[in-house]
Coordinates of N, CA and C in Angstrom, one line a residue:
M18 N 0.9 -1.2 0.0 CA 0.0 0.0 0.0 C 0.9 1.3 0.0
L19 N 1.9 1.3 0.9 CA 2.8 2.4 0.9 C 3.4 2.7 -0.5
G20 N 3.8 1.6 -1.2 CA 4.4 1.8 -2.5 C 3.4 2.4 -3.5
L21 N 2.2 2.0 -3.4 CA 1.2 2.6 -4.3 C 0.9 4.0 -4.0
V22 N 0.8 4.4 -2.8 CA 0.6 5.8 -2.4 C 1.7 6.6 -2.8
M23 N 2.9 6.2 -2.5 CA 4.2 6.9 -2.9 C 4.2 7.1 -4.4
G24 N 3.9 6.0 -5.1 CA 3.9 6.0 -6.5 C 3.0 7.0 -7.1
C25 N 1.8 7.1 -6.6 CA 0.8 8.1 -7.0 C 1.3 9.5 -6.8
I26 N 1.8 9.8 -5.7 CA 2.2 11.1 -5.2 C 3.4 11.6 -6.0
L27 N 4.5 10.7 -5.9 CA 5.7 11.2 -6.6 C 5.8 11.1 -8.0
S28 N 5.0 10.2 -8.6 CA 5.0 10.1 -10.1 C 4.4 11.4 -10.7
T29 N 3.6 12.1 -10.0 CA 2.9 13.3 -10.4 C 3.9 14.4 -10.5
S30 N 5.0 14.4 -9.6 CA 5.9 15.5 -9.7 C 7.2 15.2 -10.4
A31 N 7.4 13.9 -10.7 CA 8.5 13.5 -11.5 C 8.1 13.3 -12.9
V32 N 8.9 13.9 -13.9 CA 8.6 13.8 -15.2 C 9.5 12.7 -15.8
F33 N 9.1 11.5 -16.0 CA 9.9 10.4 -16.5 C 10.3 10.8 -17.9
A34 N 11.5 10.6 -18.2 CA 12.1 11.1 -19.5 C 11.6 10.3 -20.7
G35 N 10.4 10.5 -21.1 CA 9.8 9.9 -22.3 C 10.0 8.4 -22.4
N36 N 10.7 8.0 -23.5 CA 10.9 6.6 -23.7 C 12.3 6.2 -23.3
E37 N 13.0 7.1 -22.6 CA 14.3 6.7 -22.2 C 14.3 5.8 -20.9
K38 N 13.9 4.6 -21.2 CA 13.8 3.6 -20.0 C 14.9 2.6 -20.1
F39 N 15.1 1.9 -19.1 CA 16.2 1.0 -19.1 C 15.7 -0.4 -19.7
S40 N 16.5 -0.9 -20.5 CA 16.1 -2.1 -21.3 C 15.6 -3.3 -20.4
D41 N 16.1 -3.4 -19.1 CA 15.9 -4.5 -18.2 C 15.0 -4.1 -17.1
V42 N 14.3 -3.0 -17.1 CA 13.3 -2.5 -16.1 C 12.1 -2.2 -16.7
S43 N 11.2 -3.1 -16.7 CA 9.9 -2.8 -17.3 C 9.0 -2.1 -16.2
S44 N 7.8 -1.6 -16.7 CA 6.9 -0.9 -15.8 C 6.3 -1.8 -14.8
S45 N 6.4 -3.1 -14.9 CA 5.9 -4.0 -14.0 C 6.9 -4.4 -12.9
H46 N 8.1 -3.9 -13.0 CA 9.1 -4.2 -12.0 C 8.7 -3.6 -10.7
P47 N 8.9 -4.3 -9.6 CA 8.4 -3.8 -8.3 C 9.1 -2.5 -7.9
N48 N 10.3 -2.3 -8.5 CA 10.9 -1.0 -8.0 C 11.1 0.0 -9.1
Y49 N 10.2 -0.1 -10.1 CA 10.2 0.6 -11.3 C 10.0 2.1 -10.9
T50 N 9.0 2.5 -10.2 CA 8.8 3.9 -9.8 C 10.0 4.5 -9.2
A51 N 10.6 3.8 -8.2 CA 11.8 4.3 -7.5 C 13.0 4.5 -8.5
I52 N 13.2 3.5 -9.3 CA 14.3 3.6 -10.2 C 14.2 4.7 -11.2
M53 N 13.0 4.9 -11.7 CA 12.8 5.9 -12.8 C 12.8 7.3 -12.1
Y54 N 12.3 7.4 -10.9 CA 12.3 8.7 -10.2 C 13.7 9.2 -10.0
L55 N 14.6 8.2 -9.4 CA 16.0 8.6 -9.1 C 16.8 8.8 -10.4
K56 N 16.4 8.1 -11.5 CA 17.0 8.3 -12.7 C 16.8 9.7 -13.4
D57 N 15.7 10.1 -13.2 CA 15.3 11.5 -13.7 C 15.8 12.6 -12.9
L58 N 16.3 12.3 -11.7 CA 16.9 13.3 -10.9 C 18.4 13.3 -11.1
G59 N 18.9 12.3 -11.9 CA 20.3 12.3 -12.1 C 21.1 11.5 -11.0
I60 N 20.3 10.9 -10.1 CA 21.0 10.1 -9.1 C 21.5 8.8 -9.5
L61 N 20.7 8.1 -10.4 CA 21.1 6.8 -10.9 C 21.3 6.9 -12.4
Q62 N 22.2 6.0 -12.8 CA 22.6 6.0 -14.2 C 22.6 4.6 -14.7
G63 N 22.4 4.3 -15.9 CA 22.4 3.0 -16.5 C 23.8 2.7 -17.1
Y64 N 23.9 1.7 -17.9 CA 25.1 1.2 -18.6 C 25.0 1.6 -20.0
A65 N 26.1 1.5 -20.7 CA 26.3 1.8 -22.1 C 25.3 1.0 -23.0
D66 N 25.0 -0.2 -22.6 CA 24.1 -1.1 -23.4 C 22.6 -0.8 -23.1
G67 N 22.4 0.2 -22.3 CA 21.0 0.7 -22.0 C 20.3 -0.1 -20.9
S68 N 21.1 -0.9 -20.2 CA 20.5 -1.6 -19.1 C 20.7 -0.9 -17.7
F69 N 20.0 -1.3 -16.7 CA 20.3 -0.8 -15.4 C 20.9 -1.9 -14.4
R70 N 20.6 -3.1 -14.7 CA 21.1 -4.2 -13.9 C 20.5 -4.1 -12.4
P71 N 19.3 -4.2 -12.3 CA 18.6 -4.0 -11.0 C 19.0 -5.0 -9.9
D72 N 19.4 -6.2 -10.4 CA 19.8 -7.2 -9.4 C 21.3 -7.2 -9.1
Q73 N 22.0 -6.3 -9.7 CA 23.5 -6.3 -9.4 C 23.7 -5.7 -8.0
A74 N 24.7 -6.4 -7.2 CA 25.0 -5.9 -5.9 C 25.8 -4.6 -6.0
V75 N 25.6 -3.8 -5.0 CA 26.3 -2.5 -4.9 C 27.4 -2.6 -4.0
N76 N 28.6 -2.0 -4.4 CA 29.7 -2.0 -3.5 C 29.7 -0.7 -2.7
R77 N 30.7 -0.6 -1.8 CA 30.7 0.5 -0.8 C 30.7 1.9 -1.4
V78 N 31.6 2.1 -2.5 CA 31.7 3.4 -3.1 C 30.5 3.7 -4.0
E79 N 29.9 2.7 -4.6 CA 28.7 2.9 -5.4 C 27.6 3.4 -4.5
A80 N 27.4 2.7 -3.4 CA 26.4 3.0 -2.5 C 26.6 4.5 -1.9
L81 N 27.8 4.7 -1.6 CA 28.1 6.1 -1.1 C 27.7 7.2 -2.0
K82 N 28.0 6.9 -3.3 CA 27.8 8.0 -4.3 C 26.3 8.2 -4.4
I83 N 25.5 7.1 -4.5 CA 24.0 7.2 -4.6 C 23.4 7.8 -3.4
I84 N 23.9 7.5 -2.3 CA 23.3 8.1 -1.0 C 23.6 9.5 -0.9
L85 N 24.9 9.9 -1.2 CA 25.2 11.4 -1.1 C 24.4 12.2 -2.1
L86 N 24.3 11.7 -3.3 CA 23.6 12.5 -4.3 C 22.0 12.5 -4.0
G87 N 21.6 11.4 -3.5 CA 20.1 11.3 -3.1 C 19.7 12.2 -1.9
S88 N 20.7 12.4 -1.1 CA 20.4 13.2 0.1 C 20.4 14.7 -0.1
G89 N 20.9 15.1 -1.3 CA 21.0 16.5 -1.6 C 22.2 17.1 -0.9
T90 N 23.1 16.4 -0.4 CA 24.3 17.0 0.3 C 25.1 17.8 -0.6
S91 N 25.5 18.9 -0.1 CA 26.4 19.8 -1.0 C 27.8 19.2 -1.0
L92 N 28.2 18.8 -2.1 CA 29.5 18.2 -2.3 C 30.6 19.2 -2.8
T93 N 31.8 19.0 -2.3 CA 32.9 19.8 -2.8 C 33.9 18.9 -3.5
T94 N 34.6 19.5 -4.5 CA 35.5 18.6 -5.2 C 36.8 18.4 -4.4
L95 N 36.9 17.2 -4.0 CA 38.1 16.9 -3.1 C 38.8 15.7 -3.6
H96 N 40.1 15.6 -3.5 CA 40.8 14.4 -3.9 C 41.7 14.0 -2.8
G97 N 41.9 12.7 -2.7 CA 42.7 12.2 -1.6 C 42.4 10.7 -1.4
T98 N 43.1 10.0 -0.6 CA 42.9 8.6 -0.2 C 42.0 8.5 1.0
G99 N 41.9 9.6 1.7 CA 41.2 9.6 3.1 C 42.0 8.8 4.1
G100 N 43.3 8.6 3.8 CA 44.1 7.9 4.8 C 44.0 6.4 4.7
F101 N 43.2 5.9 3.7 CA 43.0 4.5 3.5 C 44.1 3.9 2.6
S102 N 44.6 2.7 2.9 CA 45.7 2.1 2.1 C 45.2 1.5 0.8
D103 N 43.9 1.4 0.6 CA 43.4 0.7 -0.6 C 42.6 1.5 -1.5
T104 N 42.6 2.9 -1.3 CA 41.9 3.8 -2.2 C 42.8 4.6 -3.1
D105 N 42.3 5.1 -4.2 CA 43.0 5.8 -5.1 C 42.6 7.3 -5.1
A106 N 43.5 8.1 -4.9 CA 43.2 9.6 -4.8 C 42.7 10.1 -6.1
N107 N 42.9 9.5 -7.2 CA 42.4 10.0 -8.5 C 41.3 9.2 -9.1
A108 N 40.7 8.3 -8.3 CA 39.6 7.5 -8.7 C 38.3 8.3 -8.8
W109 N 37.3 7.8 -9.5 CA 36.1 8.6 -9.6 C 35.4 8.7 -8.2
Y110 N 35.7 7.7 -7.3 CA 35.0 7.8 -6.1 C 35.7 8.6 -5.0
A111 N 36.8 9.1 -5.3 CA 37.6 9.9 -4.3 C 36.8 11.1 -3.6
T112 N 36.2 11.8 -4.5 CA 35.4 12.9 -4.0 C 34.3 12.5 -3.0
Y113 N 33.7 11.4 -3.3 CA 32.6 10.9 -2.4 C 33.1 10.4 -1.0
I114 N 34.3 9.7 -1.1 CA 34.9 9.3 0.1 C 35.3 10.5 1.0
M115 N 36.0 11.4 0.3 CA 36.5 12.6 1.1 C 35.4 13.4 1.7
N116 N 34.4 13.6 0.9 CA 33.2 14.3 1.5 C 32.5 13.6 2.6
A117 N 32.4 12.3 2.5 CA 31.8 11.4 3.5 C 32.6 11.5 4.8
L118 N 33.9 11.5 4.6 CA 34.8 11.5 5.8 C 34.6 12.8 6.6
Q119 N 34.5 13.9 5.8 CA 34.4 15.2 6.4 C 33.0 15.3 7.1
L120 N 32.0 14.6 6.6 CA 30.7 14.6 7.2 C 30.6 13.6 8.3
G121 N 31.6 12.8 8.5 CA 31.7 11.8 9.6 C 30.7 10.6 9.4
I122 N 30.4 10.3 8.2 CA 29.4 9.2 7.9 C 30.0 7.9 7.5
I123 N 31.3 7.8 7.4 CA 31.9 6.6 7.1 C 33.2 6.4 7.9
Q124 N 33.7 5.2 8.0 CA 34.9 4.9 8.6 C 35.5 3.7 8.0
G125 N 36.8 3.5 8.2 CA 37.4 2.4 7.6 C 37.5 1.2 8.5
Y126 N 38.4 0.3 8.2 CA 38.6 -1.0 9.0 C 39.8 -0.8 9.9
P127 N 39.9 -1.6 10.9 CA 41.1 -1.5 11.8 C 42.4 -1.7 11.1
D128 N 42.5 -2.4 9.9 CA 43.8 -2.5 9.2 C 44.1 -1.3 8.3
G129 N 43.3 -0.3 8.4 CA 43.6 0.9 7.6 C 43.0 0.9 6.2
T130 N 42.2 0.0 5.9 CA 41.6 -0.2 4.6 C 40.1 0.4 4.6
F131 N 39.6 0.7 3.4 CA 38.2 1.0 3.3 C 37.4 0.0 2.5
K132 N 38.1 -0.8 1.7 CA 37.5 -1.9 0.8 C 36.4 -1.3 0.0
P133 N 36.8 -0.4 -0.9 CA 35.8 0.2 -1.8 C 35.0 -0.7 -2.7
A134 N 35.5 -1.8 -3.0 CA 34.9 -2.8 -3.9 C 34.0 -3.8 -3.2
Q135 N 34.0 -3.8 -1.8 CA 33.2 -4.7 -1.0 C 31.8 -4.4 -1.2
T136 N 31.0 -5.5 -1.3 CA 29.6 -5.4 -1.4 C 29.0 -4.9 0.0
V137 N 28.0 -4.0 -0.2 CA 27.3 -3.5 1.0 C 26.1 -4.3 1.3
N138 N 25.9 -4.6 2.6 CA 24.7 -5.4 3.0 C 23.6 -4.4 3.4
L139 N 22.5 -4.9 3.7 CA 21.3 -4.1 4.1 C 21.6 -3.2 5.2
V140 N 22.1 -3.7 6.3 CA 22.2 -2.9 7.5 C 23.3 -1.9 7.4
E141 N 24.4 -2.2 6.7 CA 25.4 -1.3 6.5 C 24.9 -0.1 5.7
N142 N 24.1 -0.5 4.6 CA 23.5 0.6 3.8 C 22.6 1.5 4.6
L143 N 21.8 0.9 5.5 CA 20.9 1.7 6.3 C 21.7 2.7 7.2
K144 N 22.8 2.1 7.8 CA 23.6 3.0 8.7 C 24.2 4.2 8.0
I145 N 24.8 4.0 6.7 CA 25.3 5.1 6.0 C 24.3 6.1 5.6
L146 N 23.1 5.5 5.1 CA 22.0 6.4 4.7 C 21.4 7.2 5.8
L147 N 21.2 6.7 7.0 CA 20.6 7.5 8.1 C 21.6 8.4 8.7
K148 N 22.8 8.0 8.7 CA 23.9 9.0 9.1 C 24.0 10.2 8.2
T149 N 23.9 9.9 6.9 CA 24.0 11.0 5.9 C 22.8 12.0 6.1
E150 N 21.7 11.4 6.4 CA 20.5 12.2 6.5 C 20.3 12.9 7.9
N151 N 21.4 12.6 8.7 CA 21.4 13.2 10.1 C 20.2 12.8 10.9
V152 N 19.7 11.6 10.7 CA 18.6 11.1 11.5 C 19.0 10.9 12.9
D153 N 18.2 11.4 13.8 CA 18.4 11.3 15.3 C 17.8 10.0 15.8
L154 N 18.7 9.1 16.2 CA 18.2 7.7 16.6 C 18.2 7.7 18.1
S155 N 18.6 8.8 18.9 CA 18.7 8.8 20.3 C 17.4 8.4 21.0
K156 N 16.2 8.7 20.4 CA 15.0 8.4 21.0 C 14.4 7.1 20.6
I157 N 15.0 6.4 19.7 CA 14.5 5.1 19.2 C 14.7 4.1 20.2
I158 N 13.7 3.5 20.7 CA 13.8 2.4 21.7 C 13.5 1.1 21.0
V159 N 14.4 0.2 21.2 CA 14.2 -1.2 20.6 C 13.8 -2.1 21.7
A160 N 12.6 -2.3 22.0 CA 12.2 -3.1 23.2 C 12.1 -4.6 22.9
T161 N 11.8 -4.9 21.7 CA 11.7 -6.3 21.3 C 12.4 -6.4 19.9
N162 N 12.6 -7.7 19.4 CA 13.3 -7.9 18.1 C 12.4 -7.3 17.0
P163 N 13.0 -6.2 16.3 CA 12.2 -5.6 15.3 C 11.6 -6.6 14.2
Y164 N 12.5 -7.6 13.9 CA 12.2 -8.6 12.9 C 12.5 -10.0 13.5
A165 N 12.1 -11.0 12.8 CA 12.5 -12.3 13.3 C 14.0 -12.7 13.3
D166 N 14.7 -12.0 12.3 CA 16.2 -12.2 12.2 C 17.0 -10.9 12.6
T167 N 16.4 -10.1 13.5 CA 17.0 -8.9 13.9 C 16.9 -8.9 15.4
D168 N 18.0 -9.2 16.1 CA 18.1 -9.2 17.6 C 18.1 -7.9 18.2
V169 N 17.4 -7.7 19.3 CA 17.3 -6.4 19.9 C 18.6 -5.9 20.4
A170 N 19.6 -6.8 20.5 CA 20.9 -6.4 21.0 C 22.0 -6.2 19.8
A171 N 21.5 -6.4 18.6 CA 22.4 -6.2 17.4 C 22.9 -4.7 17.3
W172 N 24.0 -4.5 16.8 CA 24.5 -3.1 16.7 C 23.7 -2.3 15.8
Y173 N 23.0 -3.0 14.9 CA 22.2 -2.3 13.9 C 20.7 -2.2 14.2
A174 N 20.3 -2.6 15.5 CA 19.0 -2.7 15.8 C 18.2 -1.4 15.7
K175 N 18.9 -0.3 16.1 CA 18.1 1.0 16.1 C 18.0 1.5 14.6
Y176 N 18.9 1.1 13.8 CA 18.7 1.5 12.4 C 17.6 0.7 11.7
V177 N 17.5 -0.5 12.1 CA 16.5 -1.4 11.6 C 15.1 -0.9 12.1
Q178 N 15.1 -0.7 13.4 CA 13.8 -0.2 14.0 C 13.3 1.1 13.4
Y179 N 14.1 2.1 13.1 CA 13.7 3.2 12.5 C 13.2 3.0 11.0
A180 N 13.9 2.1 10.3 CA 13.6 1.7 9.0 C 12.1 1.0 9.0
K181 N 11.9 0.2 10.0 CA 10.7 -0.4 10.1 C 9.5 0.6 10.4
D182 N 9.8 1.5 11.4 CA 8.8 2.4 11.7 C 8.4 3.3 10.6
K183 N 9.4 3.6 9.7 CA 9.2 4.5 8.6 C 8.9 3.8 7.3
H184 N 8.8 2.5 7.4 CA 8.4 1.7 6.1 C 9.5 1.8 5.0
L185 N 10.8 1.9 5.4 CA 11.9 2.0 4.5 C 12.1 0.6 3.8
I186 N 11.9 -0.4 4.6 CA 12.1 -1.8 4.1 C 11.0 -2.6 4.4
D187 N 10.9 -3.8 3.7 CA 9.8 -4.7 3.9 C 10.3 -6.1 4.3
A188 N 9.6 -6.7 5.2 CA 9.9 -8.1 5.6 C 9.3 -9.0 4.7
D189 N 9.7 -10.4 4.7 CA 9.0 -11.4 3.9 C 7.9 -12.0 4.8
V190 N 7.4 -13.0 4.3 CA 6.2 -13.6 5.0 C 6.6 -14.3 6.3
Q191 N 7.9 -14.5 6.5 CA 8.4 -15.0 7.8 C 8.9 -14.0 8.8
N192 N 8.6 -12.7 8.3 CA 9.0 -11.5 9.1 C 10.5 -11.4 9.2
K193 N 11.2 -11.7 8.1 CA 12.7 -11.7 8.0 C 13.1 -10.6 7.0
I194 N 14.1 -10.0 7.3 CA 14.7 -8.9 6.3 C 16.0 -9.3 5.8
Y195 N 16.7 -10.3 6.5 CA 18.0 -10.8 6.1 C 19.0 -9.7 6.1
P196 N 19.5 -9.3 7.3 CA 20.4 -8.1 7.5 C 21.6 -8.2 6.6
S197 N 22.2 -9.4 6.4 CA 23.5 -9.5 5.7 C 23.2 -9.6 4.2
Q198 N 22.0 -9.5 3.7 CA 21.8 -9.6 2.3 C 22.5 -8.5 1.5
A199 N 23.0 -8.8 0.4 CA 23.6 -7.8 -0.4 C 22.6 -6.8 -1.0
M200 N 22.9 -5.5 -0.9 CA 22.0 -4.5 -1.4 C 22.2 -4.5 -3.0
T201 N 21.1 -4.6 -3.6 CA 21.2 -4.5 -5.0 C 20.9 -3.1 -5.5
R202 N 21.1 -2.7 -6.7 CA 20.8 -1.5 -7.3 C 19.3 -1.1 -7.1
A203 N 18.5 -2.1 -7.4 CA 17.1 -1.8 -7.2 C 16.6 -1.6 -5.8
K204 N 17.1 -2.4 -4.9 CA 16.7 -2.3 -3.5 C 17.2 -0.9 -2.9
L205 N 18.4 -0.6 -3.3 CA 19.0 0.7 -2.8 C 18.1 1.9 -3.4
A206 N 17.7 1.7 -4.6 CA 16.8 2.8 -5.2 C 15.5 2.9 -4.3
E207 N 15.0 1.8 -4.0 CA 13.7 1.8 -3.3 C 13.8 2.5 -1.9
V208 N 14.9 2.1 -1.2 CA 15.1 2.7 0.1 C 15.3 4.2 0.0
M209 N 16.0 4.6 -0.9 CA 16.3 6.0 -1.2 C 15.0 6.8 -1.5
Y210 N 14.3 6.2 -2.4 CA 13.0 6.8 -2.8 C 12.0 7.0 -1.7
R211 N 11.9 5.9 -0.8 CA 11.0 6.0 0.3 C 11.5 7.1 1.3
L212 N 12.8 7.2 1.5 CA 13.4 8.2 2.5 C 13.2 9.6 1.9
M213 N 13.3 9.8 0.6 CA 13.1 11.1 0.0 C 11.6 11.5 0.1
Y214 N 10.7 10.5 0.0 CA 9.4 10.8 0.2 C 9.1 11.4 1.6
I215 N 9.7 10.7 2.6 CA 9.5 11.2 4.0 C 10.1 12.5 4.2
R216 N 11.2 12.8 3.6 CA 11.9 14.0 3.8 C 11.0 15.1 3.2
S217 N 10.4 14.9 2.0 CA 9.6 16.0 1.3 C 8.3 16.1 1.8
N218 N 7.8 15.2 2.8 CA 6.5 15.3 3.3 C 6.5 15.4 4.8

């Protein structure tokens, strides 16, 4: 129901770019509205062959770029490694890493790496997204397990509880969200779309 309501509201304000659709995302795709909305805002891009690859997993720097652009964060052109041993100061993602570091929304690993190509899972994505949006979780109380596979004591419990309260994510029929599941391009688009709806309303 939430998806239908959001689709009706946001699709009226978003002008989908005519026939410039992705070859592998039909109008019947469950995340079609979210993908097209973010596409027309310039937040999402496809590939040279005209595809979007909705089921392709997103890595750390790809997720960071989408989240920063979708949040409307004012970015400055910065170059550097951020002090990480495995990042390239001249890579396309350098600006996003440097801005994210300044904003305090990311951190590396104890060994001094950032692991830019590592796939982002659901809860990691939620953490980066909500920190970027400056969402205050101090008043979020997790009294019981938010989902069947999310323990109340998990480090990500507050992020998941907020996401549940705001309908950013959906559980399956077993009330599971699979916290370690890889975020795909389509799923990330959906979460971003829903959060943008909340922010604008």
